[in-house]
Coordinates of C-alpha atoms in Angstrom, one line a residue:
Chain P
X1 CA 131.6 64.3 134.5
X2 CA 132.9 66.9 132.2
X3 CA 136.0 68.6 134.1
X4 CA 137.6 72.5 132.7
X5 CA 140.9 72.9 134.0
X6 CA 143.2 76.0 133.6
X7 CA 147.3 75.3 134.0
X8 CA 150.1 77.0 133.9
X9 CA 153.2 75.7 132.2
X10 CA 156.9 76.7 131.9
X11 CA 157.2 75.7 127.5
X12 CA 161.0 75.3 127.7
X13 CA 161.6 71.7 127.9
X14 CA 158.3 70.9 126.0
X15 CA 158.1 70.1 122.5
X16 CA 154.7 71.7 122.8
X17 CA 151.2 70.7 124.2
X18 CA 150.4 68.4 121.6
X19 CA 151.4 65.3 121.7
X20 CA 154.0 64.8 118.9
X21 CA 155.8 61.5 117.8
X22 CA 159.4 63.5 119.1
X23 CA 159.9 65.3 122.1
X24 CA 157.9 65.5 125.4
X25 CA 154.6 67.0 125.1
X26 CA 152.7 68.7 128.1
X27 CA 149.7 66.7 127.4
X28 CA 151.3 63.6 127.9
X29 CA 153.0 64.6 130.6
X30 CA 149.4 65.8 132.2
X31 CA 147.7 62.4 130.8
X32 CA 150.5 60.4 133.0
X33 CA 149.2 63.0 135.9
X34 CA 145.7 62.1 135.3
X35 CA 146.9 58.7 135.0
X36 CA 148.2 58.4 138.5
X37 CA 145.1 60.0 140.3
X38 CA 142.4 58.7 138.1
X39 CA 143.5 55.2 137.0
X40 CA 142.7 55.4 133.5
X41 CA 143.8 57.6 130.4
X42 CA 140.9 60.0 129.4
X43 CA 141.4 62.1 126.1
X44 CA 141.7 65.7 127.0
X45 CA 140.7 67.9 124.1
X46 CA 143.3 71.1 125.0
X47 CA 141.5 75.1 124.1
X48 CA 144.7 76.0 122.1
X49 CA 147.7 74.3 120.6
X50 CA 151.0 76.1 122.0
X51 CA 154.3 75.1 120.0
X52 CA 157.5 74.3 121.0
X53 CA 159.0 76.0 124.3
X54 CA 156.3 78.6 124.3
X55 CA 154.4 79.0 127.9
X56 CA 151.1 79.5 129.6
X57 CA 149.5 81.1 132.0
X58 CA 146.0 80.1 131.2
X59 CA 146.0 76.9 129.4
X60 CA 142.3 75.4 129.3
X61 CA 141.8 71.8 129.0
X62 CA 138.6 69.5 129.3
X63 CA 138.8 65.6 129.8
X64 CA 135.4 63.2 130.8
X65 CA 136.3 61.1 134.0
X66 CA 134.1 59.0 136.2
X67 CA 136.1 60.3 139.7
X68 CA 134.9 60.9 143.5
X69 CA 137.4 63.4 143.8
X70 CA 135.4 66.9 143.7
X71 CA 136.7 69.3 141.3
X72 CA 138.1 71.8 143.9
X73 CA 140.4 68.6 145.3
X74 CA 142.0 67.7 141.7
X75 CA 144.5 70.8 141.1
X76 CA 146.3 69.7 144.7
X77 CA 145.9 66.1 143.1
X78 CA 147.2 66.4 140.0
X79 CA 150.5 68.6 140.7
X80 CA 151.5 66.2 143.1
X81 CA 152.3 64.0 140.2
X82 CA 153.3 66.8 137.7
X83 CA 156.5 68.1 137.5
X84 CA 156.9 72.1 138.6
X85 CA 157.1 73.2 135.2
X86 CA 152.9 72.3 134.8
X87 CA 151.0 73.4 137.5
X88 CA 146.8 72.9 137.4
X89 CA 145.2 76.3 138.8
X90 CA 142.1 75.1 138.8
X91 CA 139.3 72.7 138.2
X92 CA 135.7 72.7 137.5
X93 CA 132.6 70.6 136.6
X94 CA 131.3 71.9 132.7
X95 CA 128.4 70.7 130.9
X96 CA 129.1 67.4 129.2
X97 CA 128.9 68.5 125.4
X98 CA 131.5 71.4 126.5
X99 CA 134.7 71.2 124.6
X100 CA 137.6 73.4 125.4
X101 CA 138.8 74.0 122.0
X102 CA 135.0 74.4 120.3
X103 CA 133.4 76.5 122.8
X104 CA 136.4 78.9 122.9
X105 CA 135.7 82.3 121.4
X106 CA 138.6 84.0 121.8
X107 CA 142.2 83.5 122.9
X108 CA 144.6 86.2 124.3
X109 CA 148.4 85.8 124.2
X110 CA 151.2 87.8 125.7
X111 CA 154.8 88.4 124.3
X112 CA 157.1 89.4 126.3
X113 CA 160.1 92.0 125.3
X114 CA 163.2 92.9 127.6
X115 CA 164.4 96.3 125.6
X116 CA 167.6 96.4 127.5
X117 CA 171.2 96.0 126.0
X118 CA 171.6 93.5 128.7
X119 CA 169.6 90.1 129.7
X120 CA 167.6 89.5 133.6
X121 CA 169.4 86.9 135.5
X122 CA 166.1 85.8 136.8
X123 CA 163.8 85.7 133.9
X124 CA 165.5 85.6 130.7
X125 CA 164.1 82.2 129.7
X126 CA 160.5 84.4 129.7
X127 CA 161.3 87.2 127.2
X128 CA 162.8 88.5 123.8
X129 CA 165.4 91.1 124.6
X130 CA 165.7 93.8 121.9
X131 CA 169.1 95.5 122.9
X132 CA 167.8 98.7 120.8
X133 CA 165.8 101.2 122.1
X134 CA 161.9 100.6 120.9
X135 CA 159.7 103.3 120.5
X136 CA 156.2 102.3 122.4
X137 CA 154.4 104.6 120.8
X138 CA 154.8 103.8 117.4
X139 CA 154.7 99.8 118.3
X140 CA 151.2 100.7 119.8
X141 CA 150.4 102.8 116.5
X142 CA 151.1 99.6 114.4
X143 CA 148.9 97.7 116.9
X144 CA 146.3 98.8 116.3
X145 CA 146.4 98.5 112.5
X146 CA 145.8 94.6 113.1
X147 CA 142.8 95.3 114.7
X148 CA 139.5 94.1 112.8
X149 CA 138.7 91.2 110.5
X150 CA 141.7 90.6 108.0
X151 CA 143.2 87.9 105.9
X152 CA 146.4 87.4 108.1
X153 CA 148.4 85.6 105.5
X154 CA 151.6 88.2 105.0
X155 CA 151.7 86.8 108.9
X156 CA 151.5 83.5 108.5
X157 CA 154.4 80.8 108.5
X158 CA 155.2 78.5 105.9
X159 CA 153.8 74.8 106.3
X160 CA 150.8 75.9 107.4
X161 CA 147.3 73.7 107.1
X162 CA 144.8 76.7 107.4
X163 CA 146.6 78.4 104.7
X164 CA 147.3 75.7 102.3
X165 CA 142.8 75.7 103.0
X166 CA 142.8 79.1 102.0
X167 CA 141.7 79.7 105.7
X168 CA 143.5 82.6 106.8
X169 CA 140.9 85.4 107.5
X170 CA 141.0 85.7 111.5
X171 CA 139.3 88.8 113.3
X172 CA 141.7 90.2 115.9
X173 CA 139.8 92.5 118.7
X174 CA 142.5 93.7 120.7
X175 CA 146.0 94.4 120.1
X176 CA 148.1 96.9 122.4
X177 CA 151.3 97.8 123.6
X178 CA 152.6 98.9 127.2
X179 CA 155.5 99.1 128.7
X180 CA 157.0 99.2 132.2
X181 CA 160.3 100.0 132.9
X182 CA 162.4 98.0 130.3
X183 CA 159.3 95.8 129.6
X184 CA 157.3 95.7 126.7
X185 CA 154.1 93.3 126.8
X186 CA 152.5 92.8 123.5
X187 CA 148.8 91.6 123.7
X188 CA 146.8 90.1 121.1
X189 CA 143.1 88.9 121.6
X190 CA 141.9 87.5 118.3
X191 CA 139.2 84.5 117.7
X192 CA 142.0 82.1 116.0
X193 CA 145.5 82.4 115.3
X194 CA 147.6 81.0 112.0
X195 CA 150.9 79.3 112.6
X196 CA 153.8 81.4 114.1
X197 CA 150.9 84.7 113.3
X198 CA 152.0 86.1 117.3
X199 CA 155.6 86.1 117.0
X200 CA 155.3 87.3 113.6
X201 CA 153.5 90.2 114.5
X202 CA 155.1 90.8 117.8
X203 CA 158.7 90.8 114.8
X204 CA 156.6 93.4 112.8
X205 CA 155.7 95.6 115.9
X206 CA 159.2 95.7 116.7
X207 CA 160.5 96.8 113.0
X208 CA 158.0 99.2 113.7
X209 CA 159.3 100.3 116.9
X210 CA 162.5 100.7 116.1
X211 CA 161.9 103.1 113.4
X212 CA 162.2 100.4 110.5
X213 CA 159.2 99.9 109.6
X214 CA 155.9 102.7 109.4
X215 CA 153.1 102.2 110.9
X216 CA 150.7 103.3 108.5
X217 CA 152.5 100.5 105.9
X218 CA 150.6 97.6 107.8
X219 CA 147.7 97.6 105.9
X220 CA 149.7 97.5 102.8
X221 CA 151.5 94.6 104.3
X222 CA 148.1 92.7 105.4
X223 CA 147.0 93.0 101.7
X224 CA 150.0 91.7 99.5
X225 CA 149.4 88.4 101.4
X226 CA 153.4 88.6 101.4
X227 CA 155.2 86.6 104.3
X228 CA 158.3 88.3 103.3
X229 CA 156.9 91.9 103.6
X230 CA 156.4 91.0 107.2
X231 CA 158.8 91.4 110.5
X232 CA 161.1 88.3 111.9
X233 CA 159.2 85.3 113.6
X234 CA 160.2 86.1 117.3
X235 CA 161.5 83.5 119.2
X236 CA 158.7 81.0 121.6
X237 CA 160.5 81.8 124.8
X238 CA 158.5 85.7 124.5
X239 CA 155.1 83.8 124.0
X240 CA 152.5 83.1 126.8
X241 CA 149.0 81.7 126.1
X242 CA 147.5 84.3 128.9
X243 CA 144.2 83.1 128.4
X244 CA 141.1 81.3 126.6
X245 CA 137.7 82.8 126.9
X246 CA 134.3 81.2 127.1
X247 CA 130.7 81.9 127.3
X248 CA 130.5 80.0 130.5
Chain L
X1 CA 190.9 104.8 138.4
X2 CA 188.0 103.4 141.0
X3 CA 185.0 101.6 139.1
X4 CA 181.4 101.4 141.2
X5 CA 179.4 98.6 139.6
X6 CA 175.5 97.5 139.6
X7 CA 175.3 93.9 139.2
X8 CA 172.1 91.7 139.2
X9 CA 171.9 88.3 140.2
X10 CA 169.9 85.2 140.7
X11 CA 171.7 84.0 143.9
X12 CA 170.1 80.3 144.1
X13 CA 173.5 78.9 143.6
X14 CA 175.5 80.6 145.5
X15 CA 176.8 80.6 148.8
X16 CA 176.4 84.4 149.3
X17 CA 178.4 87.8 147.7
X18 CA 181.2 87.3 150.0
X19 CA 184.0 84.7 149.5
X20 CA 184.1 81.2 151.5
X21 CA 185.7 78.6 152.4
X22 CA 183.2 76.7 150.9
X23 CA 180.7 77.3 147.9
X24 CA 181.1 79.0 145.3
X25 CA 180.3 82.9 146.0
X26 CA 179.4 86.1 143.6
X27 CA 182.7 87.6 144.5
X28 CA 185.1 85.2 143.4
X29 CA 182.9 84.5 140.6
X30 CA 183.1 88.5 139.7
X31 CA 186.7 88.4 140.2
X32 CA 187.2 85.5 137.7
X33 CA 185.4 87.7 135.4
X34 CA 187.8 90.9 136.4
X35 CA 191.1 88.7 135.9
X36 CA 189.7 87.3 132.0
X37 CA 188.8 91.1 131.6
X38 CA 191.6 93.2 133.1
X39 CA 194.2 90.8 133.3
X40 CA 194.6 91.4 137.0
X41 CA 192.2 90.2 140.2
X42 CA 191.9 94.0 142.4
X43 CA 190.4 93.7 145.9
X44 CA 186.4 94.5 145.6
X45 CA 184.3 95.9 147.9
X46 CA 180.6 95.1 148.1
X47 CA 178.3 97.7 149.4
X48 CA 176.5 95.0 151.5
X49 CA 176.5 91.4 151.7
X50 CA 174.2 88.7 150.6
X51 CA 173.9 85.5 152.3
X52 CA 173.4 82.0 150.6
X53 CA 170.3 82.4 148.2
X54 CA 169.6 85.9 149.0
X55 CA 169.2 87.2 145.4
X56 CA 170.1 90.7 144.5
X57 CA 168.8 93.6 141.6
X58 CA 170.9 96.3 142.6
X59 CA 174.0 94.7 144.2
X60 CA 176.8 97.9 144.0
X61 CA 180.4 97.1 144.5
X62 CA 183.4 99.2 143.6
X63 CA 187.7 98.4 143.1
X64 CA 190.4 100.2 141.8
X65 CA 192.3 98.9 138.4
X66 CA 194.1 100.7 135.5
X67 CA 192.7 99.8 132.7
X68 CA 191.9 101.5 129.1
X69 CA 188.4 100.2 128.6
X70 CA 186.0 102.7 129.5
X71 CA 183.8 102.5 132.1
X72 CA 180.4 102.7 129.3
X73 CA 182.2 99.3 128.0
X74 CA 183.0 97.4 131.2
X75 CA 179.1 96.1 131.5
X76 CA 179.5 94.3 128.0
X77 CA 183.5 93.0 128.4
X78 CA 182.5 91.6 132.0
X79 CA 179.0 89.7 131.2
X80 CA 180.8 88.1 128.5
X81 CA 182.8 86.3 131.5
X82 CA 180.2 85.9 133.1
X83 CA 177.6 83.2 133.9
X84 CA 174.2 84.4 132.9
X85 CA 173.0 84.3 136.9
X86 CA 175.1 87.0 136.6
X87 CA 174.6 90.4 135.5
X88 CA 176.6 93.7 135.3
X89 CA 173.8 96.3 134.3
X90 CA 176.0 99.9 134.9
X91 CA 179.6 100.8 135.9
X92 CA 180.5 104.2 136.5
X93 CA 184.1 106.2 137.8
X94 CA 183.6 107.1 141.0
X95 CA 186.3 109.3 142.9
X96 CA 189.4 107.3 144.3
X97 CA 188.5 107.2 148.0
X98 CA 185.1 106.2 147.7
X99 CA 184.3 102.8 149.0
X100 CA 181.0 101.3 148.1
X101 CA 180.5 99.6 151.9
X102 CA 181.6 102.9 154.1
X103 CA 179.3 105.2 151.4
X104 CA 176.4 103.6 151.8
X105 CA 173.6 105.6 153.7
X106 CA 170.9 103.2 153.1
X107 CA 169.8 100.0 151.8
X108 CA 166.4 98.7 150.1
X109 CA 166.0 94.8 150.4
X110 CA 162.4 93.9 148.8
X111 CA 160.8 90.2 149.9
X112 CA 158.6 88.4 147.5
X113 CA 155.4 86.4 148.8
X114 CA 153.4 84.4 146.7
X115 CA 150.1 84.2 148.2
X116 CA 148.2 81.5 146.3
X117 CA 148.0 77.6 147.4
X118 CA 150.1 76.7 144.2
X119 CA 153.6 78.0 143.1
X120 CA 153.9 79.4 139.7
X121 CA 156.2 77.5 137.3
X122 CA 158.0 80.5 136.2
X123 CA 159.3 82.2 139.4
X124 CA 159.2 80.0 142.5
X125 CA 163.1 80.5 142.9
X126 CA 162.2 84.2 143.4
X127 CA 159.8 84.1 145.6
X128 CA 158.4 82.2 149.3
X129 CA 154.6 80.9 148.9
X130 CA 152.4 81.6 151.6
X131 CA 149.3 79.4 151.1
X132 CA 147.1 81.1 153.5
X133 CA 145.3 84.7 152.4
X134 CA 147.5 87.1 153.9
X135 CA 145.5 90.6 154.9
X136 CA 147.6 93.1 153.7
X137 CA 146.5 96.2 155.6
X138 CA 147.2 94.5 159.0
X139 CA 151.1 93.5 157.3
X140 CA 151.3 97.0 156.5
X141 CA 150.1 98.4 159.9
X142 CA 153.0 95.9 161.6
X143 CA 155.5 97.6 158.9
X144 CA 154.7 101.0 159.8
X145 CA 155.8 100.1 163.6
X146 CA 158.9 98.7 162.5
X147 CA 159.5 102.5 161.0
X148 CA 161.9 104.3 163.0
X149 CA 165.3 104.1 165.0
X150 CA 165.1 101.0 167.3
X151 CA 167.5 98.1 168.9
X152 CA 166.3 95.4 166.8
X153 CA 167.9 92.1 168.4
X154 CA 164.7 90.3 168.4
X155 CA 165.1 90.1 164.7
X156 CA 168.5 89.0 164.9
X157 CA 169.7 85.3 164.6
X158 CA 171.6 83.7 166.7
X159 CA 175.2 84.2 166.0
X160 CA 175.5 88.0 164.7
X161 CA 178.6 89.2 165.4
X162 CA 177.1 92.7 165.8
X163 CA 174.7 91.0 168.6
X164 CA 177.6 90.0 170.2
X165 CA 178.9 93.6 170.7
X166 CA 175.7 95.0 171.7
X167 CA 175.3 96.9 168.1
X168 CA 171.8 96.1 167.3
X169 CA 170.1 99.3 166.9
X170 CA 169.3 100.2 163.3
X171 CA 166.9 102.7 161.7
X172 CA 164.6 101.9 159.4
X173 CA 163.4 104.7 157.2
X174 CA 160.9 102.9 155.1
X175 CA 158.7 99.8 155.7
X176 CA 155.8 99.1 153.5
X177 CA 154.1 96.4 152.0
X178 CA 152.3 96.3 148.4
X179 CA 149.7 93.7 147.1
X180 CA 149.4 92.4 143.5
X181 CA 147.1 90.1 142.7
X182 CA 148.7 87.0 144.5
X183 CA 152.2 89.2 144.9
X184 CA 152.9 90.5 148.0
X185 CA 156.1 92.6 148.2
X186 CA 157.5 94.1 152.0
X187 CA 160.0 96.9 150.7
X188 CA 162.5 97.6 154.3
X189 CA 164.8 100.7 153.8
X190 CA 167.3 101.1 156.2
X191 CA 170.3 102.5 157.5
X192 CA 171.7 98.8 158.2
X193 CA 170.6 95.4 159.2
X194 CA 171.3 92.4 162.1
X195 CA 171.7 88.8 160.6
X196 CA 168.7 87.8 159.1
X197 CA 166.7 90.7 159.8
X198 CA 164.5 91.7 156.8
X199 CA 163.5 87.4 156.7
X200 CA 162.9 87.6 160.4
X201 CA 160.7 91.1 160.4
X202 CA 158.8 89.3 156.7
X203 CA 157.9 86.3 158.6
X204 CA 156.7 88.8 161.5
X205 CA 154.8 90.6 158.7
X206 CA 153.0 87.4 157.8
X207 CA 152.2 86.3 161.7
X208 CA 150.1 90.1 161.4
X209 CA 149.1 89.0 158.2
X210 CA 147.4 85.8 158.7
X211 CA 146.1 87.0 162.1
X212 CA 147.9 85.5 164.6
X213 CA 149.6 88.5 165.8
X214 CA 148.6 92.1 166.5
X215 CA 150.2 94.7 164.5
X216 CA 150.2 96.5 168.2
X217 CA 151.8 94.2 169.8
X218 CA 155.2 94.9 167.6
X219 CA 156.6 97.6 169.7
X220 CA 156.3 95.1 173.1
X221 CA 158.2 92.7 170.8
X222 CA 160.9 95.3 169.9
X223 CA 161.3 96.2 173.3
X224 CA 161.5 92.6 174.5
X225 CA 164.9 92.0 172.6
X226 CA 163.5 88.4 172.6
X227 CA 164.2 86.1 169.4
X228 CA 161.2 83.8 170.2
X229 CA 158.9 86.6 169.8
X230 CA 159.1 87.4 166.5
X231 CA 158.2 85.7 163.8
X232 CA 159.9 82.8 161.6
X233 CA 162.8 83.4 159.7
X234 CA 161.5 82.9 156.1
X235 CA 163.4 81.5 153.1
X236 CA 166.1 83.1 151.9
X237 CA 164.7 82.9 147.7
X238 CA 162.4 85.5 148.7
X239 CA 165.0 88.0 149.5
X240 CA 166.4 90.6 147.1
X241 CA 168.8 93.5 147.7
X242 CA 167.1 95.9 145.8
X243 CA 169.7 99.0 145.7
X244 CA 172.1 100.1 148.0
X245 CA 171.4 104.1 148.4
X246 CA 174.7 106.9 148.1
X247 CA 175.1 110.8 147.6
X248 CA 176.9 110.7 145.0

């Protein structure tokens, strides 16, 4: 059987959800959960790669097992052997050619600001604090200038595959701004992402927010291809994979 | 000159605001701070006291020093003393016989349920998981009786000094409870409150919730003065001190 599960991870002691030759991945960590209930090692093809520290709220993964347990038992299962960092939301039986990564559409992520001269006690492990006051408005004015099919190189990081392919037209179909109190989510739904491409636009809303930066510059910025023309890369502990949408 | 101080705090590893004989509290933490800052350790006065875990957003305390720094800079100068479960978010002069305890008319504690079968790996410090679906409208009816001026000693735990002289009636102005998503927050506003009141009245609040008690029966319950008839005492990471209310 073919199981879809969605978790929720803390990123901050993971050197991502890949498994990499350094570090502690969540998929091995997950694999040594599925390990323990299952008895064997399937692969698990993940929907999204997250880097280091950044978290999740919706991860998707898919793994073929050959398990009694019924999908509704496996979440209770599995974070009985995961550590409270990774926690499996649910489970559910897909079609067996379904593959989490493939059959993915879209992805949405969240970054998270704190625009407050003075860190949460509670969460600050979860958010970029910008001390300086950011202008909403004009972040959410810049927002929507990524919107639509462009070639995201100017956001791209260096050491990048997709771009070293020449593969760095994505199509973003949402990008907005709120804020609550001293909150300020950035959303971004776009059908694939280029290395660091969130944080570095979450950087460029902010220049934009905080007056540095016009709004009305971004499609400039989109076609010199120019990293450098960009905002900052953002630090991971902002960044949450919210979610991975199929046609299900 | 007399300084009245918001702090924030995450109060998982403390043993409450006040000073101990054992465990480390928020006070004598605070007045490390004061002594790095000011060169001198005044007497503070907290505008209410949190026991051991009870975390705070609004936490108001006020002392007396001479000092130069302005009251716009203390915020800064203090956090940098400061362990980051610590916050100092405003500081304000206030006039020289005003004491942050004896001023207070009201406070707001808010208590966090997270109503899902699995915690979240962000926040489970902040917040008591209910596993069972909790109706919401009946926890709210059973708020709405608590409204009012009553003796509340059956939501008092054993050994309250203030049970022991018979001073257990308290007013409470406000009572409601929100739902979002798997959040549920009980918001109590009140004039003051027994030992281990607002856990003792949440944990009533989730007996109406899950059905097992009738938000009518709350009144008989009051009037009982009887401990055993309430519900249980819930954890104190759920609790915040949400702000401490003045007329200033």
């Amino acid at each position: 059987m073919n199981f879809l599960l969605t978790l929720a991870y803390d990123g901050t002691n993971y050197c991502g959800f890949q498994v990499q030759p350094n570090g502690r991945s969540v998929a091995q960590t997950f694999q040594d959960a599925l390990q323990a209930v299952l008895g064997s090692r399937p692969d698990i093809k993940g929907g999204s790669r997250t880097d280091a520290g950044v978290h999740a709220l919706g991860f998707k993964l898919n793994f073929h097992a050959d398990t009694r347990i019924p999908a509704a038992k496996l979440p209770l299962a599995l974070n009985q052997h995961l550590p409270p960092d990774i926690r499996v939301l649910d489970a559910q039986v897909v079609p067996e050619d379904f593959h989490a990564r493939y059959a993915a559409h879209t992805k949405t992520y969240l970054y998270r600001i704190h625009n407050h001269p003075i860190d949460s006690p509670f969460d600050a492990a979860y958010y970029t604090r910008v001390p300086r006051h950011l202008d909403e408005a004009r972040m959410q004015a810049a927002a929507q200038q990524f919107v639509g099919r462009h070639d995201f190189l100017a956001l791209c990081a260096a050491g990048s595959s997709a771009a070293a392919h020449g593969d760095t037209v994505r199509t973003i179909t949402d990008c907005h701004v709120t804020r609550k109190g001293d909150e300020i989510d950035i959303e971004v739904t776009a059908d694939g992402y280029l290395y660091n491409m969130v944080r570095i636009l979450a950087g460029t809303l902010c220049e934009a927010g905080a007056g540095r930066l016009d709004p009305a510059e971004i499609p400039a910025i989109l076609e010199s291809r120019d990293r450098s023309r960009a905002g900052p890369t953002l630090p991971a502990k902002g960044l949450f994979l919210k979610c991975v949408e199929y046609d299900l």
